[in-house]
XYZ file of C-alpha atoms in Angstrom:
711
model
C 90.322 -112.033 -91.672
C 89.240 -109.384 -93.985
C 85.406 -108.862 -94.141
C 84.759 -106.307 -96.958
C 80.215 -105.533 -97.707
C 78.797 -104.076 -100.229
C 76.679 -102.186 -100.070
C 74.426 -99.905 -101.966
C 74.678 -96.094 -102.749
C 71.510 -95.529 -105.119
C 69.086 -97.893 -106.885
C 69.580 -100.447 -109.720
C 73.724 -99.692 -109.443
C 74.055 -103.672 -110.087
C 75.462 -104.422 -107.162
C 74.800 -108.654 -107.176
C 77.093 -108.289 -110.680
C 80.110 -105.595 -108.273
C 79.475 -108.518 -105.550
C 80.254 -111.643 -108.094
C 83.098 -109.849 -109.686
C 84.871 -108.902 -106.469
C 84.966 -112.961 -105.555
C 86.186 -112.959 -109.149
C 88.950 -110.043 -108.437
C 90.062 -112.134 -105.043
C 89.800 -115.748 -106.289
C 92.372 -114.177 -109.541
C 95.506 -112.617 -107.252
C 94.636 -116.826 -105.979
C 92.701 -115.847 -102.156
C 90.197 -118.271 -100.774
C 86.845 -115.920 -101.370
C 83.614 -116.172 -99.729
C 80.543 -115.612 -99.777
C 77.462 -114.173 -98.224
C 74.444 -112.042 -98.449
C 73.085 -112.796 -94.645
C 69.321 -111.386 -95.105
C 67.347 -112.782 -98.402
C 66.262 -110.172 -100.274
C 62.737 -111.235 -101.757
C 59.928 -111.081 -98.978
C 57.592 -113.734 -100.826
C 59.757 -116.695 -99.705
C 61.426 -116.844 -103.570
C 65.284 -118.498 -103.453
C 67.478 -115.588 -103.298
C 68.745 -114.386 -106.393
C 72.137 -113.556 -105.365
C 72.968 -116.669 -103.489
C 72.155 -118.787 -107.007
C 74.046 -116.197 -109.374
C 77.703 -117.183 -106.718
C 76.532 -120.700 -107.279
C 76.222 -121.292 -110.272
C 79.632 -118.451 -111.069
C 81.385 -120.216 -108.773
C 82.901 -122.882 -107.430
C 81.526 -121.186 -104.069
C 77.671 -123.253 -101.787
C 77.622 -119.785 -99.969
C 74.597 -120.527 -96.443
C 70.871 -120.250 -97.393
C 70.024 -116.752 -95.850
C 68.131 -115.109 -92.974
C 64.317 -115.139 -94.626
C 62.876 -111.855 -95.191
C 59.523 -111.883 -93.361
C 62.195 -113.422 -89.913
C 64.432 -110.265 -90.688
C 61.523 -107.521 -90.676
C 59.840 -108.460 -87.519
C 62.563 -109.332 -86.039
C 62.988 -105.922 -86.528
C 60.555 -104.122 -86.101
C 60.324 -105.363 -82.459
C 64.355 -103.243 -82.525
C 66.236 -106.661 -81.663
C 68.258 -105.140 -84.106
C 71.245 -107.472 -81.850
C 70.030 -110.124 -82.266
C 69.454 -109.502 -85.921
C 73.171 -109.054 -85.911
C 74.084 -112.200 -83.195
C 72.191 -114.245 -85.705
C 74.272 -112.512 -88.943
C 77.717 -112.964 -87.735
C 76.302 -116.087 -86.868
C 76.167 -116.629 -90.703
C 78.794 -115.308 -92.212
C 81.405 -117.342 -89.774
C 79.926 -119.986 -91.131
C 80.298 -118.813 -94.895
C 83.881 -118.232 -94.667
C 84.986 -121.451 -92.781
C 88.540 -122.030 -94.293
C 88.378 -118.707 -97.294
C 90.913 -115.955 -96.547
C 88.503 -113.266 -97.854
C 85.064 -112.964 -97.352
C 82.593 -110.337 -98.970
C 78.924 -109.457 -97.998
C 75.951 -108.050 -100.048
C 73.632 -105.894 -98.259
C 70.308 -104.777 -98.659
C 69.437 -103.076 -101.751
C 66.716 -100.310 -100.921
C 62.962 -101.420 -103.207
C 59.112 -100.392 -102.042
C 58.951 -103.781 -99.763
C 62.432 -102.164 -97.507
C 62.169 -99.404 -95.590
C 64.954 -100.063 -94.071
C 67.883 -101.750 -95.972
C 70.246 -98.996 -95.611
C 70.072 -99.156 -91.320
C 70.450 -102.582 -91.581
C 73.727 -102.301 -93.817
C 74.517 -100.483 -91.132
C 74.529 -102.641 -88.662
C 75.989 -105.334 -90.693
C 79.214 -103.089 -91.256
C 79.219 -102.866 -87.622
C 78.855 -105.721 -86.284
C 81.154 -107.352 -88.982
C 83.648 -104.997 -88.548
C 83.818 -104.868 -92.486
C 85.389 -102.560 -94.623
C 82.609 -100.815 -96.714
C 82.588 -101.077 -100.514
C 79.306 -99.044 -101.548
C 78.923 -99.129 -104.961
C 77.152 -96.291 -107.513
C 75.772 -96.473 -111.076
C 76.167 -92.619 -112.547
C 73.260 -93.172 -115.073
C 74.144 -89.968 -117.418
C 74.573 -88.141 -114.098
C 78.014 -85.356 -113.944
C 80.610 -86.866 -111.625
C 80.235 -84.440 -108.313
C 76.405 -85.297 -108.411
C 77.491 -89.187 -107.674
C 79.969 -88.539 -104.931
C 78.336 -86.757 -103.386
C 75.536 -88.357 -102.785
C 78.152 -91.470 -102.081
C 79.784 -89.368 -100.018
C 76.255 -88.769 -98.094
C 75.584 -92.294 -97.338
C 78.954 -93.001 -96.452
C 78.526 -90.325 -93.372
C 75.321 -92.173 -92.735
C 77.069 -95.268 -91.868
C 79.400 -93.277 -89.149
C 82.356 -95.351 -89.612
C 85.304 -94.054 -88.226
C 86.991 -95.318 -91.054
C 86.469 -94.050 -95.124
C 85.037 -96.070 -97.356
C 86.039 -97.496 -100.729
C 83.955 -96.598 -104.158
C 83.052 -98.992 -106.818
C 81.481 -96.614 -109.879
C 79.639 -99.098 -112.524
C 77.926 -98.980 -115.473
C 80.429 -96.312 -116.580
C 79.129 -95.005 -119.761
C 75.904 -96.744 -120.019
C 72.861 -94.370 -121.393
C 70.626 -96.612 -121.004
C 69.761 -97.661 -124.736
C 68.721 -101.171 -125.071
C 67.599 -103.364 -127.088
C 65.411 -101.353 -129.709
C 67.889 -99.080 -130.718
C 71.307 -99.492 -132.329
C 74.379 -101.198 -130.520
C 77.174 -98.655 -129.674
C 79.622 -98.070 -133.119
C 84.118 -98.141 -132.164
C 83.324 -94.150 -133.282
C 80.847 -93.690 -130.475
C 82.865 -95.346 -127.730
C 83.480 -92.107 -125.229
C 87.406 -92.150 -123.579
C 86.935 -92.798 -119.984
C 89.794 -92.423 -118.866
C 89.601 -88.660 -117.930
C 86.444 -89.616 -116.574
C 88.214 -91.978 -114.718
C 90.636 -90.054 -113.393
C 87.754 -87.260 -112.136
C 86.303 -89.815 -110.170
C 89.877 -90.735 -108.699
C 89.918 -86.681 -107.437
C 86.428 -85.755 -106.151
C 86.767 -89.684 -104.448
C 89.886 -87.847 -102.831
C 87.979 -84.349 -102.153
C 85.231 -87.037 -100.380
C 87.798 -89.095 -98.073
C 86.328 -92.174 -99.786
C 88.406 -94.323 -101.676
C 88.073 -95.137 -105.618
C 88.368 -99.053 -105.436
C 86.612 -99.755 -108.988
C 85.594 -97.862 -112.688
C 83.892 -100.432 -114.308
C 83.607 -99.372 -117.639
C 79.764 -100.627 -119.248
C 80.306 -103.152 -121.182
C 76.946 -104.496 -123.339
C 78.296 -107.790 -124.227
C 76.939 -108.143 -120.864
C 73.738 -106.970 -121.413
C 72.544 -109.757 -123.896
C 69.772 -111.578 -123.798
C 69.202 -114.829 -124.663
C 66.343 -115.880 -127.090
C 65.127 -117.585 -125.279
C 64.954 -115.310 -122.487
C 63.327 -112.607 -124.282
C 60.633 -114.520 -125.124
C 59.933 -115.704 -121.258
C 59.711 -111.944 -120.686
C 56.793 -111.219 -123.249
C 55.596 -114.769 -123.100
C 55.861 -115.428 -126.347
C 55.700 -119.303 -127.409
C 58.346 -120.784 -129.600
C 57.468 -122.416 -133.082
C 60.962 -123.352 -133.093
C 63.296 -123.709 -130.737
C 66.471 -123.996 -133.006
C 69.206 -122.246 -130.863
C 66.996 -120.841 -128.039
C 70.281 -119.638 -126.879
C 71.309 -117.062 -129.600
C 72.325 -113.550 -127.786
C 69.381 -110.930 -128.857
C 72.023 -107.633 -129.714
C 69.788 -106.167 -131.214
C 66.046 -105.962 -131.880
C 64.301 -104.764 -135.313
C 60.857 -103.787 -135.650
C 60.247 -104.407 -139.830
C 57.350 -101.987 -140.721
C 58.976 -101.268 -143.852
C 59.449 -102.435 -147.632
C 61.988 -105.771 -148.511
C 64.960 -103.828 -149.439
C 64.386 -101.003 -146.600
C 65.142 -104.167 -143.975
C 67.621 -105.659 -145.549
C 70.175 -103.809 -144.079
C 68.645 -104.941 -140.243
C 69.417 -108.551 -140.573
C 72.693 -108.702 -139.320
C 74.391 -111.250 -136.378
C 72.728 -111.074 -132.928
C 69.204 -109.634 -134.874
C 65.800 -110.033 -133.365
C 63.656 -109.595 -136.026
C 60.124 -108.087 -135.738
C 57.819 -109.524 -138.288
C 54.325 -107.792 -138.444
C 50.931 -109.811 -139.128
C 50.452 -110.397 -142.575
C 54.240 -109.185 -143.600
C 54.258 -112.268 -145.441
C 56.965 -110.884 -147.394
C 59.287 -109.495 -144.756
C 59.283 -113.508 -143.064
C 60.598 -114.993 -146.216
C 63.236 -112.179 -146.880
C 64.977 -113.173 -143.252
C 64.417 -116.940 -143.831
C 65.819 -115.941 -146.498
C 69.054 -114.592 -145.380
C 69.291 -117.271 -142.304
C 69.692 -119.609 -145.438
C 72.242 -117.419 -146.667
C 74.145 -117.851 -143.297
C 73.564 -114.574 -141.745
C 72.828 -115.694 -138.191
C 69.907 -113.505 -137.342
C 69.325 -113.885 -132.806
C 65.852 -115.160 -134.282
C 61.913 -114.284 -135.809
C 59.382 -113.182 -133.479
C 55.661 -113.718 -135.170
C 53.461 -110.820 -134.348
C 49.669 -110.129 -133.843
C 46.134 -113.086 -134.294
C 45.454 -115.210 -137.742
C 46.713 -118.305 -138.508
C 50.212 -118.282 -141.603
C 49.735 -119.179 -145.153
C 50.524 -122.997 -145.219
C 52.907 -122.451 -147.967
C 54.885 -119.481 -147.106
C 55.143 -121.957 -143.765
C 56.666 -124.667 -146.175
C 58.472 -122.063 -148.090
C 60.551 -120.728 -144.773
C 60.960 -124.196 -143.822
C 64.743 -124.307 -145.037
C 65.692 -121.411 -142.517
C 64.870 -123.755 -139.311
C 67.156 -126.610 -140.090
C 70.285 -124.102 -139.881
C 68.454 -123.409 -135.999
C 66.454 -120.710 -136.316
C 64.837 -119.312 -133.608
C 60.577 -118.433 -134.423
C 58.230 -117.285 -131.507
C 55.174 -115.863 -131.242
C 53.263 -113.909 -130.182
C 49.677 -112.521 -130.300
C 49.904 -109.152 -129.120
C 50.759 -106.585 -132.118
C 54.182 -105.666 -133.786
C 54.349 -101.677 -131.759
C 53.599 -103.537 -128.641
C 55.354 -106.620 -127.924
C 58.628 -103.559 -129.080
C 57.730 -101.733 -126.005
C 57.054 -104.967 -123.983
C 61.026 -105.676 -124.473
C 61.784 -102.564 -123.987
C 60.204 -102.209 -120.848
C 61.561 -105.840 -119.984
C 63.904 -105.777 -116.736
C 66.474 -108.542 -118.399
C 68.307 -109.267 -115.580
C 70.884 -112.248 -116.011
C 68.966 -115.863 -115.362
C 70.695 -118.318 -112.880
C 71.496 -120.331 -115.278
C 73.115 -118.252 -118.074
C 76.093 -118.894 -117.049
C 78.319 -117.715 -119.891
C 76.513 -114.216 -119.579
C 77.693 -114.360 -116.406
C 81.054 -115.338 -116.220
C 81.498 -112.040 -118.978
C 79.983 -109.371 -116.129
C 82.027 -111.630 -113.589
C 85.098 -110.926 -115.595
C 84.514 -107.234 -116.155
C 83.958 -106.229 -113.181
C 87.065 -108.010 -112.305
C 88.841 -106.198 -114.038
C 88.026 -102.498 -113.355
C 89.162 -103.283 -109.600
C 92.210 -101.606 -108.606
C 94.835 -104.731 -108.119
C 96.670 -102.688 -105.902
C 93.882 -102.534 -103.211
C 92.706 -106.289 -103.859
C 95.901 -106.903 -102.280
C 95.918 -104.867 -99.504
C 93.006 -105.954 -98.027
C 93.687 -109.114 -98.457
C 96.645 -108.257 -95.958
C 100.771 -108.844 -95.935
C 102.169 -110.291 -99.523
C 102.194 -115.030 -98.611
C 102.908 -117.789 -100.549
C 99.088 -118.238 -102.933
C 97.817 -121.223 -103.969
C 96.937 -121.280 -107.272
C 93.305 -121.329 -107.996
C 92.132 -121.965 -111.091
C 91.014 -117.714 -111.476
C 93.994 -117.122 -110.900
C 95.879 -119.109 -113.473
C 93.354 -118.453 -116.042
C 94.252 -114.986 -115.261
C 97.855 -115.179 -115.153
C 97.288 -117.119 -118.611
C 96.143 -114.671 -120.301
C 98.621 -111.521 -118.504
C 101.971 -113.653 -119.309
C 100.574 -114.007 -122.725
C 99.687 -110.556 -123.722
C 103.306 -109.781 -122.146
C 104.786 -112.819 -124.444
C 103.407 -110.592 -127.942
C 104.024 -113.732 -129.525
C 102.353 -114.909 -133.112
C 100.793 -117.371 -133.470
C 99.512 -119.132 -136.766
C 95.840 -121.083 -136.433
C 95.625 -123.636 -139.164
C 92.050 -123.552 -139.385
C 91.528 -120.414 -140.801
C 87.940 -121.059 -142.081
C 86.840 -122.670 -138.390
C 83.623 -120.680 -136.482
C 84.975 -121.070 -133.081
C 89.007 -120.013 -134.262
C 87.563 -116.591 -135.962
C 86.022 -115.640 -133.071
C 89.351 -117.257 -130.461
C 91.705 -115.211 -133.086
C 89.476 -112.130 -132.806
C 89.469 -112.176 -128.745
C 92.733 -112.713 -128.513
C 93.841 -109.162 -131.396
C 90.760 -107.377 -128.996
C 93.266 -107.983 -125.837
C 96.739 -108.396 -126.897
C 96.651 -111.946 -125.909
C 98.606 -112.893 -129.089
C 98.718 -111.547 -132.822
C 97.248 -114.261 -134.283
C 98.140 -115.674 -138.355
C 94.528 -116.363 -139.720
C 95.960 -119.336 -142.563
C 93.782 -120.248 -146.024
C 92.249 -118.737 -148.890
C 91.444 -114.606 -147.564
C 88.362 -114.028 -149.202
C 86.736 -117.831 -147.779
C 88.667 -116.618 -144.478
C 86.342 -113.688 -144.590
C 82.861 -115.017 -145.544
C 83.118 -117.403 -142.875
C 83.542 -114.267 -139.955
C 80.849 -112.133 -141.892
C 78.649 -115.705 -141.244
C 79.805 -116.476 -137.696
C 79.295 -112.834 -137.039
C 82.627 -112.470 -136.637
C 84.152 -109.274 -137.006
C 87.373 -109.672 -137.863
C 89.965 -106.461 -137.215
C 90.909 -104.891 -139.877
C 95.140 -105.251 -138.628
C 94.342 -109.778 -138.219
C 96.281 -111.121 -140.611
C 95.418 -113.913 -143.400
C 97.730 -115.770 -145.129
C 97.071 -117.687 -148.216
C 98.736 -121.008 -147.806
C 98.796 -121.083 -150.932
C 101.550 -118.473 -151.972
C 104.488 -120.671 -149.867
C 104.286 -123.225 -151.920
C 107.615 -122.480 -153.801
C 109.321 -121.137 -151.091
C 108.134 -123.727 -148.814
C 107.975 -127.010 -151.311
C 111.902 -126.926 -151.818
C 112.489 -126.859 -148.277
C 110.077 -129.731 -147.399
C 112.292 -131.965 -149.345
C 115.005 -131.027 -147.968
C 113.943 -131.508 -144.660
C 112.350 -135.230 -145.107
C 115.382 -136.287 -148.025
C 115.850 -138.769 -146.358
C 112.267 -140.126 -146.701
C 112.373 -139.392 -150.382
C 110.222 -136.921 -150.413
C 109.219 -135.446 -153.500
C 108.665 -131.529 -155.171
C 105.013 -133.407 -155.602
C 104.630 -135.301 -152.911
C 105.246 -131.954 -150.866
C 102.669 -129.900 -153.097
C 100.419 -132.219 -151.851
C 101.317 -132.312 -147.492
C 101.489 -128.847 -148.396
C 98.076 -127.738 -149.671
C 96.991 -128.547 -146.370
C 97.345 -125.736 -144.362
C 98.822 -127.623 -140.466
C 101.743 -128.738 -142.953
C 102.703 -124.952 -144.218
C 101.673 -123.436 -140.946
C 103.704 -125.695 -139.216
C 107.320 -125.368 -141.449
C 106.415 -121.245 -140.419
C 106.891 -122.187 -136.999
C 110.057 -124.376 -137.612
C 111.461 -121.207 -139.683
C 110.821 -118.252 -137.327
C 108.484 -116.824 -139.487
C 105.277 -118.403 -136.205
C 106.352 -118.832 -132.457
C 104.032 -120.861 -132.018
C 100.771 -123.110 -133.763
C 96.999 -124.302 -132.624
C 95.455 -126.772 -134.356
C 92.285 -129.092 -134.019
C 88.630 -127.668 -133.509
C 88.030 -129.469 -136.878
C 90.666 -131.972 -137.568
C 92.713 -135.142 -135.280
C 95.460 -135.024 -132.535
C 97.334 -137.461 -134.944
C 96.446 -134.318 -137.530
C 98.006 -131.940 -135.465
C 101.349 -133.566 -133.941
C 102.616 -135.275 -137.034
C 104.221 -132.479 -138.897
C 105.482 -130.977 -135.996
C 106.762 -134.627 -134.524
C 108.352 -134.786 -138.551
C 109.420 -130.988 -139.221
C 110.132 -129.608 -135.453
C 111.176 -132.135 -133.978
C 111.913 -133.137 -129.892
C 113.622 -130.316 -128.082
C 117.609 -130.580 -126.913
C 117.990 -133.593 -124.420
C 114.255 -134.658 -125.114
C 113.715 -137.804 -126.388
C 109.759 -138.081 -126.788
C 107.416 -135.385 -126.448
C 103.815 -136.229 -123.965
C 102.124 -133.752 -123.330
C 99.744 -132.712 -120.347
C 96.302 -131.416 -119.102
C 95.930 -128.487 -116.369
C 93.240 -129.714 -114.283
C 91.538 -126.665 -113.016
C 90.043 -127.814 -109.600
C 87.097 -126.331 -107.243
C 90.585 -124.919 -105.092
C 93.231 -125.299 -107.371
C 95.281 -125.680 -111.285
C 97.209 -129.807 -111.097
C 98.663 -131.207 -114.186
C 98.021 -134.705 -115.388
C 100.315 -136.014 -117.512
C 100.401 -137.969 -120.919
C 96.505 -138.470 -121.038
C 96.660 -137.337 -125.548
C 99.701 -138.836 -126.828
C 101.673 -141.699 -125.790
C 100.492 -145.004 -125.489
C 102.535 -147.003 -123.295
C 105.393 -145.728 -122.610
C 108.550 -147.664 -121.429
C 109.943 -146.660 -117.641
C 113.204 -144.138 -119.394
C 110.059 -142.658 -121.083
C 107.555 -142.616 -118.116
C 111.077 -140.619 -116.201
C 110.730 -138.445 -119.370
C 107.067 -136.965 -119.338
C 107.040 -136.612 -115.304
C 110.939 -134.507 -115.915
C 108.549 -132.396 -118.594
C 105.506 -132.062 -116.829
C 107.293 -130.997 -113.942
C 108.803 -128.108 -115.243
C 105.040 -127.283 -117.379
C 103.722 -127.133 -113.593
C 106.965 -124.840 -112.680
C 106.543 -122.275 -115.822
C 103.659 -121.799 -115.104
C 103.003 -120.614 -110.768
C 101.791 -124.607 -109.953
C 104.701 -125.709 -107.354
C 105.976 -129.109 -108.688
C 105.524 -132.260 -106.499
C 105.349 -135.719 -109.268
C 103.023 -138.249 -107.643
C 104.029 -141.492 -110.321
C 100.740 -143.203 -110.583
C 99.839 -147.346 -110.018
C 98.330 -149.755 -108.451
C 100.424 -149.848 -105.742
C 102.146 -147.902 -103.459
C 105.723 -148.088 -102.280
C 106.287 -151.898 -101.993
C 102.825 -153.034 -101.267
C 102.106 -154.996 -104.662
C 104.190 -156.478 -107.184
C 104.084 -156.896 -110.796
C 105.470 -155.649 -114.195
C 103.323 -152.697 -114.115
C 104.304 -151.720 -111.254
C 107.919 -151.877 -111.446
C 107.656 -149.815 -114.791
C 106.701 -147.175 -112.223
C 109.033 -147.929 -109.408
C 112.287 -147.706 -112.324
C 110.187 -144.705 -113.753
C 111.142 -142.925 -110.613
C 113.563 -143.683 -110.048
C 115.589 -142.480 -113.230
C 113.507 -139.202 -113.286
C 114.971 -138.427 -109.775
C 118.203 -139.623 -110.819
C 118.143 -136.858 -113.635
C 116.677 -134.266 -111.586
C 117.241 -134.007 -107.485
C 116.038 -130.787 -108.000
C 112.478 -131.862 -107.830
C 110.311 -133.812 -105.532
C 109.374 -136.982 -107.302
C 108.060 -139.759 -105.507
C 106.539 -143.595 -106.457
C 104.653 -145.476 -107.126
C 101.448 -144.466 -105.369
C 97.854 -144.412 -105.687
C 96.040 -141.449 -106.682
C 94.283 -141.381 -102.746
C 97.935 -141.885 -100.794
C 98.707 -138.669 -103.762
C 95.594 -136.326 -102.832
C 94.357 -137.398 -99.134
C 96.927 -136.047 -96.532
C 94.947 -139.612 -94.200
C 95.709 -142.102 -96.281
C 98.971 -139.923 -96.861
C 99.875 -140.948 -93.315
C 99.008 -144.449 -93.308
C 100.355 -145.095 -96.658
C 103.925 -143.410 -96.901
C 104.243 -141.326 -94.197
C 108.042 -140.673 -94.766
C 106.955 -138.435 -98.532
C 107.165 -134.813 -99.236
C 104.707 -135.907 -102.000
C 102.120 -138.343 -100.545
C 98.886 -135.955 -99.795
C 99.709 -133.225 -101.598
C 100.593 -134.396 -104.833
C 100.377 -130.945 -107.988
C 101.772 -133.888 -110.277
C 99.959 -136.922 -111.033
C 102.152 -139.487 -113.834
C 100.016 -141.910 -115.646
C 101.465 -145.228 -116.257
C 99.971 -145.357 -119.933
C 97.217 -143.267 -122.025
C 94.569 -146.134 -121.076
C 94.431 -145.328 -117.864
C 95.684 -140.821 -117.747
C 92.459 -140.505 -120.918
C 90.223 -142.021 -118.642
C 91.134 -140.532 -115.464
C 91.466 -137.392 -116.595
C 87.782 -137.330 -118.700
C 86.654 -139.497 -115.412
C 87.620 -136.146 -113.338
C 86.763 -133.385 -115.810
C 83.131 -134.567 -115.512
C 82.434 -136.132 -112.272
C 84.173 -133.220 -110.870
C 82.844 -130.676 -112.740
C 85.818 -129.517 -113.626
C 87.978 -127.452 -116.539
C 90.803 -128.962 -118.813
C 93.160 -126.834 -120.469
C 94.446 -128.825 -122.971
C 96.024 -131.079 -123.931
C 99.658 -129.303 -123.751
C 102.166 -130.939 -126.353
C 105.518 -131.016 -123.815
C 108.660 -131.189 -125.082
C 109.133 -130.217 -128.771
C 111.547 -127.830 -129.901
C 108.445 -124.940 -130.876
C 105.008 -124.914 -129.186
C 102.839 -126.724 -131.822
C 99.423 -127.455 -129.434
C 95.740 -129.840 -130.121
C 92.519 -129.038 -129.863
C 89.088 -130.891 -128.724
C 86.985 -130.965 -131.382
C 84.748 -130.072 -128.830
C 86.060 -126.993 -127.558
C 84.704 -123.782 -126.511
C 85.799 -120.240 -127.794
C 87.369 -120.124 -124.092
C 89.655 -123.171 -124.440
C 91.248 -121.756 -128.207
C 91.818 -119.109 -126.700
C 93.630 -119.991 -123.190
C 95.136 -123.034 -125.848
C 96.297 -120.107 -127.631
C 97.656 -118.293 -124.493
C 99.906 -121.146 -123.258
C 101.293 -121.326 -126.932
C 102.606 -117.706 -126.789
C 103.874 -118.131 -123.212
C 105.078 -121.850 -123.935
C 107.161 -120.329 -127.255
C 108.669 -117.696 -124.800
C 110.115 -120.637 -123.064
C 111.557 -122.267 -126.114
C 113.258 -118.797 -127.128
C 114.344 -118.697 -123.866
C 115.537 -121.876 -123.478
C 117.214 -121.415 -127.213
C 119.256 -118.569 -126.313
C 120.797 -119.695 -123.250
C 122.319 -122.972 -124.853
C 123.402 -120.561 -127.769
C 125.114 -118.300 -125.407
C 126.882 -121.587 -123.906
C 128.000 -122.268 -127.497
């Protein structure tokens, strides 16, 4: 099993962040990755941050590291090999059942005089591939690579070390400075090429080039409060991000430009005018990171009363007795590392690092190509990449909804899809401004009212059997979901995503009326992609059909199997029931028996079996006793529930109890893709649903082309 030792070639290189990103990068390729920090870094007995961050950001549970005090004693007594035996045993424990092991080395600090020696010992004891991490910090590339070359020689290995250059382009500008503007960002491609050339000359392998990402460094307002010892006058949304800190010592007209989203406004003592102006900005919809009131003395109650409406916006308000200038300096000096409980920042950092790792090297390290399981990171990564390749136009009817706006901007910037926002353009832009979302200038905003004249006669024609009148059509088209659905039907968009503020019925009813089922399909259904700790499986139908009959259940099974295959999941379909085989009787069991036979007859190419109890479907030992001849039992990947009640309860139970991510529901069986969102969805949920929809649109286009070719 390949083992990778990640060690620093200098100080403050972001070693743990790189280890997190490497784990994530290997997981995205479908490999089972293990991680271990063999020797705890802090000498005072406090929990090791690396292990805590890995536990918080992944499904891994690394073993407890060797205590630093114990390691120091052994090294001081020249018991190097005894220590390495303990390291090897710990690594073997961590690597059980994995394909790759990532080992984090020691970081030099004031109390750790033998970090380099320990790293060299571990590299040899583990026969590990050495990965050295550096951070330029403004130094010329030649100087940086020369330093890494010297560090690599110190390990005395007989094979070249790999090199990851981290935090490229980081100027060290902290929160007290203006954030980067787009026109300030350097084109890093020439620099990347220069590092590649220098690495070859130095006998190193450049395997990672990680640009500094400002978004990965943004602390929460609560983190800033902890760092400087400030107290909360009003907690509000303590998770708001701080992108910029503004010390407002000027008059209000000059301070207004500083009142922007994600800005922490420092209010000096006695500046009640700044406090009131910032509060008014918050009430007006500017999502400031927070207010920080500095200096001693009590605030005038009448002033506080005027500012209280700002608190209803969940604006955090901090208080410190330290003066404004010293407070600003304290923030600038603070070491705002990623807190263990900041999962969002942790995930962003992991994704940023993983995106800069060379894919060819990842495959080489992992060994020969083989069939790999589809892990949740691999599934999500594949979704984004396939959506990018599809390059589809996805309409978003909820054009003023803040999460939708942010997701649209992300999809546009990352090339996941060409999103079309429906709504009154001025209202869409105003909603984006209030939400602190910078919409790309090229993103498309369509005023649904402008489609009325074109769509009214078309809708009347489509619904003439229902007697739809022009006035009724106009009323239906006033709701953005109906014109969005027509855009998909008429080829003006490739798919639709809605539901952040609408019910499932509201989202899919127009699709059932206008788009209808694909040829050969008798019903529309839904499925969830359940991202379990070790794999992704499909649950269906958990959102649409309350009580399908045997024929409908067979259709759902076939649709779900095809959905699994379309997204890279092997299709082994379990038709679930409270009975396995002939162990139980009753109408509910008989329905599943008939549905299984129908599905097997219609699609003999698929592995479908049932009825199966859930434990028989997923556990090999149970399957061996209950269904020993089944090709599905014990290893099912697609789970078909007998009714909506069972399916919905089961997916939510698994989601909450197993801490699984449920992507969906994804609609199946429609001629063109329309997908629903949960009203409690996160921005990432919307992004992944847009990606799913784009891939479905590509598949629908291919299906229509095949049918057309057949005549």
